[in-house]
Amino acid sequence: MTARIIDGKAAAADLRRRVADVAAKFRDRTGRSPGLAVVLVGEHPPSAAYVRSKVKATVEAGLESFEHRIPAETSQERLLALVDGLNADPAVDGILVQLPLPKHVDDQAVLTRIDPEKDVDGFHPVNVGRLSIGLPALVACTPLGCLMLLQQELGDLGGKEAVVVGRSNIVGKPMAQLLLQSNCTVTVAHSRTRDLPDVVRRADIVVAAVGRPELIRGSWIKHGATVIDVGQERVEQPDGTRKLLGDVAYGEAAEVAGAITPVPGGVGPMTIACLLRNTAVAAHRRSGLPDPEGL
């Protein structure tokens, strides 16, 4: 078997088009565009590149972009004051503080300062709690994108056995909650899971989000399973170049799986598209409008 490639780029482009349509209707109705504020502290090169991508995608989708770049030595108090100002700004519907932050800043203090209604990253305890009990919430972008790809590929997920490898607050835990809400039977595995290959082999759906390049081998994959690879690590090759690898040994897994996301071109594009989606949803909720259809 050669697995079908799940095209995250195409899925993300389609979602961005739908967000643009929703944003245009919102603008016609309210006289303004949904607004996304992005805060970058310092010049961490990968973060700076990611912020550029987010700002570009925001503008292309017809959303208002508010970009705040501040020095790495900025105090936590000044950063919190900036967040307070964005919370109070009626033009801002979504706030994203790019991680990682400098070591002198408490990440949780900053993330929990964001108004939950503007928490388009889905990291605030209020949104995490609402997700866990099945209430409407702004959901972390990467797991939300993974769920959309799974639903696009498989349709109804009910009754399927899913294994999430990784238990981070950013991906693993919210991913498990989303799969539970989709009526999957869910196992969360991690670095201390006994007999990890055997656990993964049970799965109809494997979501790999453990941050260890090519940890999951093709021999671990159930024949015909759907594999979502969240990992993105640049690994030095024998010739001195660096290659972007996922958490799954792609070549091996593609010979066994029914469908698989590539790295790059799989989950990554969906993360940014879901950020735009969350901003549009937040704008509607803050304006007292029903959630937009089609997102």
Coordinates of C-alpha atoms in Angstrom, one line a residue:
M1 CA 0.0 0.0 0.0
T2 CA 1.1 3.5 -0.7
A3 CA -0.7 6.0 1.5
R4 CA -2.7 8.9 0.2
I5 CA -1.0 12.2 0.9
I6 CA -3.2 14.5 3.0
D7 CA -2.6 17.9 1.4
G8 CA -2.5 20.5 4.2
K9 CA -1.6 23.3 1.9
A10 CA -4.7 22.8 -0.2
A11 CA -6.9 22.4 2.9
A12 CA -5.4 25.5 4.5
A13 CA -5.9 27.5 1.2
D14 CA -9.6 26.5 1.2
L15 CA -10.0 27.5 4.8
R16 CA -8.4 30.9 4.3
R17 CA -10.7 31.5 1.3
R18 CA -13.7 30.8 3.6
V19 CA -12.3 33.1 6.3
A20 CA -11.9 35.8 3.7
D21 CA -15.6 35.4 2.6
V22 CA -16.7 35.6 6.3
A23 CA -14.5 38.6 7.0
A24 CA -16.0 40.5 4.0
K25 CA -19.5 39.8 5.2
F26 CA -18.6 40.8 8.7
R27 CA -17.1 44.1 7.4
D28 CA -20.3 44.8 5.4
R29 CA -22.4 44.2 8.5
T30 CA -20.3 46.0 11.2
G31 CA -18.2 48.5 9.2
R32 CA -14.9 47.0 10.3
S33 CA -12.7 43.9 9.7
P34 CA -11.9 41.3 12.3
G35 CA -8.6 42.4 13.9
L36 CA -5.7 40.2 15.0
A37 CA -2.8 41.6 17.1
V38 CA 0.5 39.7 17.1
V39 CA 3.1 40.5 19.7
L40 CA 6.8 39.5 19.1
V41 CA 9.3 40.0 21.9
G42 CA 12.9 40.0 20.6
E43 CA 14.2 38.7 17.3
H44 CA 14.2 34.9 17.7
P45 CA 14.7 34.1 14.0
P46 CA 12.1 31.2 13.7
S47 CA 9.6 33.3 15.7
A48 CA 10.2 36.3 13.5
A49 CA 9.7 34.2 10.3
Y50 CA 6.5 32.7 11.7
V51 CA 5.1 36.1 12.6
R52 CA 5.8 37.4 9.1
S53 CA 3.8 34.5 7.7
K54 CA 1.0 35.1 10.1
V55 CA 0.8 38.8 9.3
K56 CA 0.9 38.1 5.6
A57 CA -1.9 35.6 5.8
T58 CA -3.9 37.9 8.0
V59 CA -3.8 40.7 5.5
E60 CA -4.5 38.4 2.5
A61 CA -7.6 37.1 4.2
G62 CA -9.0 40.6 4.6
L63 CA -8.4 40.8 8.4
E64 CA -6.9 43.8 10.1
S65 CA -3.4 43.2 11.3
F66 CA -1.9 44.9 14.4
E67 CA 1.8 44.0 14.7
H68 CA 3.8 44.8 17.9
R69 CA 7.5 44.1 17.9
I70 CA 9.2 45.0 21.2
P71 CA 12.8 44.5 22.4
A72 CA 13.9 41.2 24.1
E73 CA 14.8 43.2 27.2
T74 CA 11.3 44.5 27.7
S75 CA 10.1 43.9 31.3
Q76 CA 7.3 41.6 32.1
E77 CA 5.3 44.5 33.5
R78 CA 5.6 46.4 30.2
L79 CA 4.5 43.4 28.2
L80 CA 1.5 42.8 30.5
A81 CA 0.6 46.5 30.1
L82 CA 0.7 46.0 26.3
V83 CA -1.6 43.0 26.6
D84 CA -4.0 45.0 28.8
G85 CA -4.1 47.7 26.2
L86 CA -5.0 45.1 23.5
N87 CA -7.6 43.6 25.7
A88 CA -9.3 47.0 25.9
D89 CA -9.0 47.9 22.2
P90 CA -12.3 47.3 20.5
A91 CA -10.6 46.9 17.1
V92 CA -8.7 43.9 18.3
D93 CA -10.6 40.6 18.3
G94 CA -7.7 38.2 18.6
I95 CA -4.4 38.5 20.5
L96 CA -1.4 36.2 19.9
V97 CA 1.8 36.6 21.9
Q98 CA 4.5 34.6 20.0
L99 CA 6.3 32.0 22.0
P100 CA 9.0 31.4 23.2
L101 CA 9.3 34.5 25.4
P102 CA 12.6 35.7 26.9
K103 CA 13.6 33.8 30.1
H104 CA 12.9 36.7 32.4
V105 CA 9.2 36.6 31.4
D106 CA 6.7 34.2 32.9
D107 CA 4.9 32.7 29.9
Q108 CA 1.8 31.7 31.9
A109 CA 1.5 35.1 33.5
V110 CA 1.3 36.7 30.0
L111 CA -1.0 34.1 28.4
T112 CA -3.5 34.1 31.2
R113 CA -3.6 38.0 31.1
I114 CA -5.1 37.8 27.6
D115 CA -8.9 38.2 27.6
P116 CA -10.3 34.7 27.0
E117 CA -12.6 36.1 24.3
K118 CA -9.5 37.3 22.4
D119 CA -7.4 34.2 23.1
V120 CA -7.2 33.0 19.5
D121 CA -4.3 30.6 20.4
G122 CA -6.7 28.7 22.7
F123 CA -4.1 28.6 25.6
H124 CA -6.1 30.4 28.3
P125 CA -7.3 28.2 31.2
V126 CA -10.9 29.4 30.5
N127 CA -10.8 28.1 26.9
V128 CA -9.0 24.9 27.9
G129 CA -11.6 24.3 30.6
R130 CA -14.5 25.0 28.3
L131 CA -13.1 22.6 25.7
S132 CA -12.7 19.9 28.4
I133 CA -16.4 20.0 29.3
G134 CA -17.7 20.5 25.8
L135 CA -18.6 24.1 25.8
P136 CA -17.9 26.5 22.9
A137 CA -14.3 27.6 23.2
L138 CA -11.5 29.1 21.2
V139 CA -9.4 25.9 20.5
A140 CA -5.6 25.7 20.0
C141 CA -4.9 26.1 16.3
T142 CA -2.7 23.1 15.6
P143 CA -5.0 20.4 17.1
L144 CA -8.0 22.1 15.5
G145 CA -6.2 21.9 12.1
C146 CA -5.4 18.3 12.7
L147 CA -9.1 17.6 13.5
M148 CA -10.2 19.3 10.3
L149 CA -7.7 17.3 8.2
L150 CA -9.0 14.0 9.8
Q151 CA -12.6 15.0 9.2
Q152 CA -11.8 15.9 5.6
E153 CA -10.1 12.5 5.1
L154 CA -12.4 10.2 7.1
G155 CA -15.7 12.0 7.5
D156 CA -17.3 10.7 10.7
L157 CA -14.7 9.8 13.3
G158 CA -17.1 8.0 15.6
G159 CA -16.0 4.7 17.0
K160 CA -12.4 4.9 15.7
E161 CA -9.5 4.2 18.0
A162 CA -7.1 7.1 18.1
V163 CA -3.6 7.3 19.7
V164 CA -2.1 10.7 20.4
V165 CA 1.6 10.5 21.0
G166 CA 2.5 13.6 23.1
R167 CA 0.8 15.2 26.1
S168 CA 1.7 18.9 25.7
N169 CA -0.8 21.6 26.6
I170 CA -0.4 23.1 23.2
V171 CA -1.2 20.0 21.0
G172 CA -1.5 16.6 22.8
K173 CA -4.1 17.4 25.5
P174 CA -6.5 19.5 23.4
M175 CA -6.1 17.0 20.5
A176 CA -7.3 14.2 22.8
Q177 CA -10.3 16.3 23.9
L178 CA -11.3 17.1 20.3
L179 CA -11.1 13.4 19.4
L180 CA -13.2 12.4 22.4
Q181 CA -15.8 15.0 21.4
S182 CA -15.7 13.3 17.9
N183 CA -16.6 10.0 19.6
C184 CA -13.2 8.4 19.2
T185 CA -11.7 6.0 21.8
V186 CA -8.6 7.9 22.7
T187 CA -5.3 6.9 24.2
V188 CA -2.7 9.6 25.1
A189 CA 0.8 8.1 24.9
H190 CA 4.1 9.7 25.8
S191 CA 7.8 9.1 26.6
R192 CA 7.0 6.9 29.6
T193 CA 4.4 4.7 27.9
R194 CA 5.2 1.1 28.1
D195 CA 5.3 -0.9 24.8
L196 CA 4.7 2.3 22.8
P197 CA 4.9 0.5 19.4
D198 CA 2.2 -1.9 20.5
V199 CA 0.0 1.0 21.7
V200 CA 0.4 2.8 18.4
R201 CA -0.4 -0.3 16.4
R202 CA -3.9 -0.4 17.8
A203 CA -4.8 2.9 16.3
D204 CA -7.0 3.7 13.3
I205 CA -5.8 7.3 13.8
V206 CA -2.3 8.3 14.9
V207 CA -1.5 11.9 15.9
A208 CA 2.2 12.2 16.4
A209 CA 3.1 15.3 18.5
V210 CA 6.0 14.2 20.6
G211 CA 8.9 16.4 19.3
R212 CA 11.3 13.5 18.5
P213 CA 12.2 13.2 14.8
E214 CA 11.1 9.9 13.2
L215 CA 10.4 8.3 16.5
I216 CA 7.4 6.5 15.1
R217 CA 8.4 3.8 12.6
G218 CA 6.5 2.3 9.8
S219 CA 6.4 -1.0 11.7
W220 CA 4.4 0.7 14.4
I221 CA 1.5 1.7 12.0
K222 CA -1.6 -0.4 11.6
H223 CA -2.4 -1.3 8.0
G224 CA -4.6 1.4 6.6
A225 CA -4.4 3.8 9.5
T226 CA -4.5 7.6 9.1
V227 CA -1.4 9.3 10.3
I228 CA -1.2 13.0 11.3
D229 CA 2.4 14.2 11.9
V230 CA 2.7 17.4 13.9
G231 CA 6.4 17.2 14.4
Q232 CA 8.8 19.7 12.7
E233 CA 12.4 19.4 13.6
R234 CA 15.4 20.5 11.5
V235 CA 17.9 17.7 11.7
E236 CA 21.5 17.9 10.4
Q237 CA 22.2 15.4 7.6
P238 CA 25.5 13.6 6.9
D239 CA 26.3 16.2 4.2
G240 CA 26.0 19.1 6.6
T241 CA 22.6 20.3 5.4
R242 CA 19.6 20.5 7.7
K243 CA 16.3 18.7 6.8
L244 CA 12.9 19.3 8.2
L245 CA 11.6 16.0 9.7
G246 CA 8.4 15.0 11.4
D247 CA 7.8 12.7 14.3
V248 CA 7.0 9.8 11.9
A249 CA 9.5 8.0 9.6
Y250 CA 7.5 9.2 6.6
G251 CA 8.9 6.8 3.9
E252 CA 8.3 3.7 6.1
A253 CA 4.9 4.8 7.3
A254 CA 3.6 5.7 3.8
E255 CA 4.1 2.1 2.8
V256 CA 1.6 1.0 5.5
A257 CA -0.8 3.8 6.3
G258 CA -4.0 4.5 4.4
A259 CA -3.3 8.3 4.5
I260 CA -0.6 10.5 5.9
T261 CA 0.4 14.1 6.2
P262 CA 3.8 15.1 4.8
V263 CA 6.3 17.3 6.6
P264 CA 6.4 20.0 5.4
G265 CA 3.1 20.7 3.8
G266 CA 0.8 18.9 6.2
V267 CA -0.3 20.3 9.5
G268 CA 1.8 23.5 9.4
P269 CA -0.3 25.5 6.9
M270 CA -3.4 24.5 8.8
T271 CA -2.1 26.1 12.0
I272 CA -2.0 29.6 10.5
A273 CA -5.4 29.1 8.7
C274 CA -7.0 28.1 12.0
L275 CA -5.6 31.2 13.7
L276 CA -7.4 33.3 11.1
R277 CA -10.5 31.1 11.6
N278 CA -10.4 31.7 15.3
T279 CA -10.0 35.4 14.8
A280 CA -13.1 35.5 12.6
V281 CA -15.1 33.5 15.2
A282 CA -13.9 35.7 18.0
A283 CA -15.0 38.8 16.1
H284 CA -18.5 37.4 15.7
R285 CA -18.9 36.4 19.3
R286 CA -17.6 39.7 20.6
S287 CA -20.1 41.5 18.3
G288 CA -23.0 39.4 19.5
L289 CA -23.3 37.6 16.2
P290 CA -23.8 33.9 15.7
D291 CA -20.7 31.9 14.9
P292 CA -20.0 32.2 11.1
E293 CA -21.2 29.3 9.0
G294 CA -18.6 27.3 7.1
L295 CA -15.8 27.7 9.5

